[in-house]
Coordinates of C-alpha atoms and ligand atoms in Angstrom, one line a residue:
M21 CA 83.2 104.0 115.5
L22 CA 81.3 104.6 112.6
S23 CA 84.0 107.4 111.3
R24 CA 86.8 104.7 112.0
Q25 CA 85.1 102.2 109.8
L26 CA 83.8 104.6 107.0
L27 CA 87.4 106.0 106.8
L28 CA 89.0 102.7 106.8
A29 CA 86.4 102.0 103.6
A30 CA 87.5 105.0 102.1
A31 CA 91.0 103.6 102.1
R32 CA 90.0 101.1 99.7
S33 CA 87.8 102.8 97.6
P34 CA 88.9 104.3 94.4
A35 CA 86.2 107.1 94.4
A36 CA 87.8 108.0 97.7
R37 CA 90.7 108.3 96.3
R38 CA 90.3 110.7 93.3
A39 CA 88.2 112.9 95.7
V40 CA 91.1 113.1 98.6
L41 CA 93.7 113.2 96.1
T42 CA 92.2 116.1 94.0
A43 CA 91.0 117.8 97.3
P44 CA 93.3 120.7 98.4
V45 CA 94.6 118.8 101.3
S46 CA 96.7 120.6 103.7
R47 CA 100.4 119.5 102.8
A48 CA 101.5 119.7 106.3
L49 CA 98.9 117.4 107.5
V50 CA 100.1 114.8 104.9
E51 CA 103.4 115.8 105.7
R52 CA 103.0 115.1 109.5
F53 CA 102.8 111.7 108.8
I54 CA 104.5 110.9 105.7
A55 CA 108.5 111.5 105.1
G56 CA 108.1 113.0 101.6
E57 CA 107.4 111.6 97.9
D58 CA 111.2 110.5 97.0
R59 CA 113.8 108.9 98.4
E60 CA 116.2 111.5 99.3
A61 CA 113.4 113.0 101.3
A62 CA 113.0 109.6 103.0
V63 CA 116.9 109.3 103.7
R64 CA 117.4 113.0 105.1
V65 CA 114.2 112.2 107.4
T66 CA 115.9 109.0 108.5
D67 CA 119.4 110.7 109.1
E68 CA 117.6 113.6 111.4
L69 CA 115.8 110.7 113.6
I70 CA 119.3 109.0 113.8
V71 CA 120.7 111.9 114.9
R72 CA 118.4 112.4 117.9
G73 CA 119.5 108.5 118.9
L74 CA 116.5 106.7 117.2
H75 CA 116.5 103.5 115.0
V76 CA 114.1 103.7 111.9
S77 CA 112.6 101.4 109.9
V78 CA 111.5 102.7 106.1
D79 CA 108.4 102.1 104.2
Y80 CA 107.9 102.9 100.8
L81 CA 104.2 103.4 100.2
G82 CA 102.5 101.1 97.5
E83 CA 100.4 98.7 98.5
D84 CA 97.7 97.4 96.3
T85 CA 100.1 96.7 93.4
T86 CA 97.7 95.6 90.4
D87 CA 100.7 95.0 87.5
Q88 CA 104.2 93.4 87.4
A89 CA 105.8 96.4 86.3
R90 CA 105.3 98.3 89.4
A91 CA 105.9 95.8 91.7
D92 CA 109.4 95.2 90.4
A93 CA 109.6 99.1 90.5
V94 CA 109.2 99.1 94.2
R95 CA 111.5 95.9 94.8
D96 CA 113.7 98.5 92.6
E97 CA 112.9 101.1 94.9
Y98 CA 113.7 99.2 98.2
T99 CA 117.3 97.9 96.5
A100 CA 118.0 101.3 95.7
L101 CA 117.3 102.9 99.4
L102 CA 119.0 100.2 101.1
A103 CA 121.9 101.0 98.5
R104 CA 121.9 104.3 100.0
L105 CA 121.4 103.6 103.6
G106 CA 124.3 100.9 103.1
A107 CA 126.8 103.9 102.0
A108 CA 125.5 106.4 104.1
G109 CA 126.7 103.8 106.7
I110 CA 123.4 104.1 108.4
G111 CA 122.7 100.3 108.0
R112 CA 122.7 99.3 111.8
R113 CA 120.5 101.9 112.2
A114 CA 118.1 102.1 109.7
E115 CA 116.2 98.8 108.3
V116 CA 113.2 98.5 106.0
S117 CA 109.5 97.7 106.2
V118 CA 107.6 95.9 103.2
K119 CA 104.2 94.7 102.5
L120 CA 104.0 91.9 100.4
S121 CA 101.0 93.3 98.3
A122 CA 103.5 95.9 97.0
L123 CA 106.0 93.1 95.8
G124 CA 102.8 92.1 93.7
A125 CA 101.6 88.9 95.9
N126 CA 97.8 89.6 95.3
L127 CA 99.0 89.5 91.4
G128 CA 97.3 86.0 89.8
P129 CA 97.9 83.1 90.7
D130 CA 101.4 83.2 90.7
G131 CA 101.7 86.4 92.5
R132 CA 102.6 84.9 95.7
E133 CA 105.6 83.3 94.4
A134 CA 106.7 86.3 92.2
A135 CA 106.5 88.5 95.3
L136 CA 108.3 86.0 97.6
D137 CA 111.1 86.1 94.7
R138 CA 110.9 89.7 94.9
A139 CA 111.1 90.0 98.9
R140 CA 114.6 87.7 98.4
E141 CA 116.0 89.9 96.3
V142 CA 115.1 92.9 98.7
C143 CA 116.9 90.9 102.0
E144 CA 119.7 90.7 99.7
A145 CA 120.4 94.1 99.7
A146 CA 119.6 94.2 102.9
R147 CA 122.2 91.8 104.1
S148 CA 124.7 94.0 102.0
A149 CA 123.6 97.1 103.8
G150 CA 124.3 95.1 106.9
T151 CA 120.3 95.8 108.4
T152 CA 117.1 93.7 108.5
V153 CA 113.5 93.7 106.9
T154 CA 110.1 93.3 108.6
L155 CA 107.4 92.2 107.0
D156 CA 103.9 94.3 107.8
M157 CA 100.8 92.6 108.1
E158 CA 97.8 93.4 106.0
D159 CA 94.1 92.4 106.1
H160 CA 93.3 88.8 107.8
T161 CA 92.9 87.2 104.2
T162 CA 96.9 87.6 104.1
S163 CA 97.8 86.4 107.3
D164 CA 98.6 82.7 106.4
D165 CA 100.6 83.7 103.4
T166 CA 102.7 86.4 105.1
L167 CA 103.4 84.3 108.0
A168 CA 104.4 81.8 105.5
A169 CA 106.6 84.0 103.4
T170 CA 108.5 84.9 106.8
A171 CA 109.2 81.5 107.4
E172 CA 110.5 80.7 103.9
L173 CA 113.0 84.3 103.8
R174 CA 114.1 82.8 107.5
V175 CA 115.6 80.3 105.9
D176 CA 118.1 82.5 104.3
F177 CA 117.4 85.5 106.1
P178 CA 117.3 84.6 109.7
W179 CA 116.6 88.3 111.1
V180 CA 113.3 88.6 108.9
G181 CA 110.5 90.2 111.4
V182 CA 107.0 90.2 110.9
V183 CA 103.8 91.9 112.0
L184 CA 101.4 90.4 114.5
Q185 CA 98.0 92.1 115.0
S186 CA 96.5 92.2 118.6
Y187 CA 92.7 92.5 117.1
L188 CA 92.8 89.0 115.3
R189 CA 91.5 86.4 117.3
R190 CA 94.7 83.8 116.2
T191 CA 97.5 86.3 117.5
E192 CA 97.8 84.9 120.6
G193 CA 98.4 81.3 119.0
D194 CA 100.8 82.8 116.3
C195 CA 102.9 84.3 118.7
R196 CA 103.2 81.2 120.4
E197 CA 105.2 79.9 117.2
L198 CA 107.3 82.7 117.3
L199 CA 108.6 82.7 120.4
H200 CA 112.1 81.0 119.3
S201 CA 115.4 82.5 119.2
G202 CA 115.9 84.9 116.7
S203 CA 112.3 85.6 116.2
R204 CA 111.7 89.6 115.6
V205 CA 108.3 89.8 115.8
R206 CA 106.6 93.5 115.6
L207 CA 103.1 93.4 118.0
V208 CA 100.3 96.4 116.8
K209 CA 97.0 96.5 117.5
G210 CA 95.9 96.3 114.1
A211 CA 94.9 99.5 111.5
Y212 CA 92.3 97.5 109.0
A213 CA 88.3 96.8 109.1
E214 CA 88.0 93.5 110.0
P215 CA 84.9 91.5 110.5
E216 CA 84.1 90.0 114.0
T217 CA 84.2 86.5 112.7
V218 CA 88.1 87.0 112.8
A219 CA 88.7 89.9 114.9
F220 CA 87.8 91.8 118.6
R221 CA 86.0 94.7 118.2
D222 CA 85.8 96.0 121.8
K223 CA 89.0 98.5 122.3
L224 CA 89.3 97.0 125.7
E225 CA 89.5 93.4 124.0
V226 CA 92.1 94.5 121.6
D227 CA 94.0 95.7 124.6
R228 CA 93.7 92.7 126.6
S229 CA 94.9 90.8 123.9
Y230 CA 98.0 92.9 123.1
V231 CA 99.0 91.9 126.6
R232 CA 98.5 88.1 126.7
C233 CA 100.5 88.6 123.4
L234 CA 103.2 90.8 124.8
R235 CA 103.5 88.8 128.1
L236 CA 104.2 86.1 125.4
L237 CA 106.6 87.5 123.4
M238 CA 108.8 89.0 126.5
E239 CA 108.9 85.8 128.4
G240 CA 109.8 83.9 124.7
H241 CA 113.0 84.0 123.6
G242 CA 112.9 86.3 120.4
Y243 CA 113.2 89.9 120.0
P244 CA 109.7 91.7 120.7
M245 CA 109.1 94.9 119.2
V246 CA 106.5 96.7 120.8
A247 CA 104.8 98.7 118.3
T248 CA 102.3 101.1 119.8
H249 CA 101.5 104.9 121.0
D250 CA 99.3 103.8 124.0
P251 CA 100.4 105.0 127.3
R252 CA 99.4 102.3 129.3
L253 CA 100.6 99.5 127.1
I254 CA 103.9 101.4 126.9
E255 CA 104.1 101.4 130.5
I256 CA 102.7 97.1 130.5
A257 CA 105.3 96.3 128.1
G258 CA 108.6 98.3 130.3
A259 CA 107.2 96.3 133.8
L260 CA 106.5 92.9 131.6
A261 CA 110.0 93.0 130.4
V262 CA 112.0 93.7 134.0
R263 CA 110.0 91.1 135.2
A264 CA 111.3 88.9 132.5
G265 CA 115.1 89.7 133.6
R266 CA 114.9 91.0 130.1
A267 CA 118.3 94.0 129.2
Q268 CA 117.0 97.1 127.2
D269 CA 118.7 96.0 124.4
T270 CA 116.8 92.6 123.9
Y271 CA 113.4 94.0 122.6
E272 CA 112.3 97.5 121.1
F273 CA 109.8 100.1 121.1
Q274 CA 108.2 101.6 117.8
M275 CA 106.1 104.4 117.2
L276 CA 105.1 105.8 113.7
Y277 CA 106.9 109.2 112.0
G278 CA 104.9 112.0 113.1
I279 CA 102.8 110.7 116.4
R280 CA 104.0 111.1 119.9
E281 CA 107.4 112.5 119.1
E282 CA 108.1 113.7 122.5
E283 CA 107.2 110.1 123.9
Q284 CA 109.7 108.9 121.4
R285 CA 112.5 111.2 122.7
R286 CA 111.7 110.2 126.3
L287 CA 112.0 106.9 125.8
A288 CA 115.1 106.6 124.3
A289 CA 116.4 109.2 126.7
A290 CA 115.2 106.6 129.4
G291 CA 118.0 103.7 127.4
E292 CA 115.4 102.0 125.6
T293 CA 115.5 101.6 121.7
V294 CA 113.0 103.1 120.0
R295 CA 112.4 102.8 116.0
V296 CA 110.6 105.3 114.3
Y297 CA 108.7 104.0 111.0
V298 CA 109.3 106.2 108.6
P299 CA 106.7 105.9 105.2
Y300 CA 107.7 107.8 101.8
G301 CA 106.6 107.7 98.0
A302 CA 103.8 109.1 96.1
D303 CA 101.2 106.6 96.9
W304 CA 100.7 108.0 100.4
Y305 CA 96.8 107.6 100.1
G306 CA 96.0 104.3 101.7
Y307 CA 98.6 105.2 105.1
F308 CA 97.1 108.4 105.4
M309 CA 93.6 107.3 105.5
R310 CA 94.3 104.9 108.4
R311 CA 96.1 107.2 110.3
L312 CA 93.1 109.5 110.0
A313 CA 91.1 106.5 111.4
E314 CA 92.9 106.1 114.2
R315 CA 91.9 109.4 115.7
P316 CA 88.9 111.3 115.5
A317 CA 91.3 115.1 116.1
N318 CA 93.0 114.1 112.9
L319 CA 89.9 113.6 110.9
A320 CA 89.0 117.0 112.4
F321 CA 92.1 118.7 111.6
F322 CA 91.9 116.9 108.1
L323 CA 88.2 118.5 107.3
R324 CA 89.0 122.0 108.5
S325 CA 92.3 121.5 106.3
L326 CA 90.1 121.1 103.2
G327 CA 90.0 124.8 101.4
H328 CA 93.5 125.8 103.0
G329 CA 95.7 123.3 101.0
Ligands
LIG9 P1 95.5 103.7 120.1 O1 95.0 103.5 118.6 O2 94.5 103.0 121.0 O3 96.5 104.8 120.4 C1 96.7 105.0 121.5 C2 97.4 106.4 122.0 O4 98.7 106.8 120.7 C3 96.2 107.8 121.2 O5 95.0 107.8 122.4 C4 96.8 108.7 120.9 O6 97.3 109.7 121.8 C5 98.1 108.2 120.0 N1 97.9 108.2 118.4 C6 97.8 107.0 117.9 N2 97.4 106.8 116.8 C7 97.3 108.4 116.1 C8 97.5 109.0 115.2 N3 96.9 108.5 114.1 N4 97.6 110.3 115.4 C9 97.7 111.0 116.4 N5 97.9 109.7 117.9 C10 97.8 109.2 117.5 N6 99.2 97.9 111.5 C11 98.5 96.6 111.1 O7 98.0 96.6 110.6 N7 99.7 96.2 109.9 C12 101.3 96.6 110.4 O8 102.2 96.0 109.4 C13 101.4 97.9 111.2 N8 102.9 98.4 111.3 C14 103.2 98.9 112.1 C15 104.1 99.4 112.3 C16 104.3 100.5 113.5 C17 105.9 100.8 113.7 C18 103.2 101.0 114.2 C19 103.6 101.9 115.4 C20 102.3 100.7 114.1 C21 101.9 99.7 112.8 N9 100.4 99.6 112.0 C22 100.4 98.5 111.7 C23 99.3 100.4 113.2 C24 99.0 99.5 114.2 O9 98.0 98.3 113.7 C25 97.6 100.9 114.8 O10 96.7 101.0 114.0 C26 98.5 102.1 115.0 O11 99.5 101.7 115.7 C27 97.6 102.6 116.4 O12 97.5 101.7 117.7 P2 98.2 102.3 118.8 O13 98.6 100.8 119.3 O14 98.8 103.2 118.6 O15 96.9 102.7 119.8

């Protein structure tokens, strides 16, 4: 628990960031979780996954964008990526995931509106490529804005999806608001350090909340996206889908690139839709630290890898 809190604090600390980026971190460990630093690497990995019968959501890494030029560059990277996916004819199987902070949502009083405009351009590009966009969810201070942005984008792009985090106490209520037909909700446990006032701290409580939300989503009219590597929750999701009388193509499982690959293949072989979240880009630090925080074994591997860079 302590190492998780420390790593999540480090994920936001410029000093820790400098230390990790200049440490001889093993490339192999970073590459386990990140497709590569450029678009071509992302497209190559996406192709490989599709060939294996999987679906993909590509994430261009870049959170906490600090200036307008960078926010524009993130938008341009997404539109170029989507054009590339469309041209390759794989739009039907590969969508994108976007963080509003990467599009500049935190840049001053007009940041939110400017980020929404950029998100609209990304959605236009997704429509041209024949695919969809899902808005990632960041820390709890951004939940309301992200949900409002989702609703606004859905006026023109009704397929825009959003992430909900079961560790937040509010999430069961948010699920109830998103049960309508066409609603795409990716349910995760949550990856940020949150205060007890807003989030369950106990793992069991987070899991129980996940099941309550899952039950609502499976019994609702939307398209649930079950994003977890947790074997128990995957089993429960399958059982709830059967109980709700859902066909396999009315929901999907999602996992992160490099995590439980055998399970991804097993589910796909059983006829489930499985989407792999594929991050790429040079700004991998925050994403990488959150993955380390999720699993002590990853941290031990990371510490051992220092010096073997
Ligand atoms: P849990 O952490 O309990 O892990 C269950 C089991 O999975 C572990 O015992 C282990 O076997 C395996 N496992 C999990 N993490 C691992 C790791 N890093 N390395 C190796 N094995 C691991 N969060 C968020 O706050 N906002 C978001 O927008 C998203 N988006 C998102 C998209 C997708 C597609 C996924 C799968 C996840 C996210 N997340 C996220 C992250 C999510 O909140 C959560 O932190 C991770 O998925 C880990 O939680 P699990 O549900 O896998 O359970």
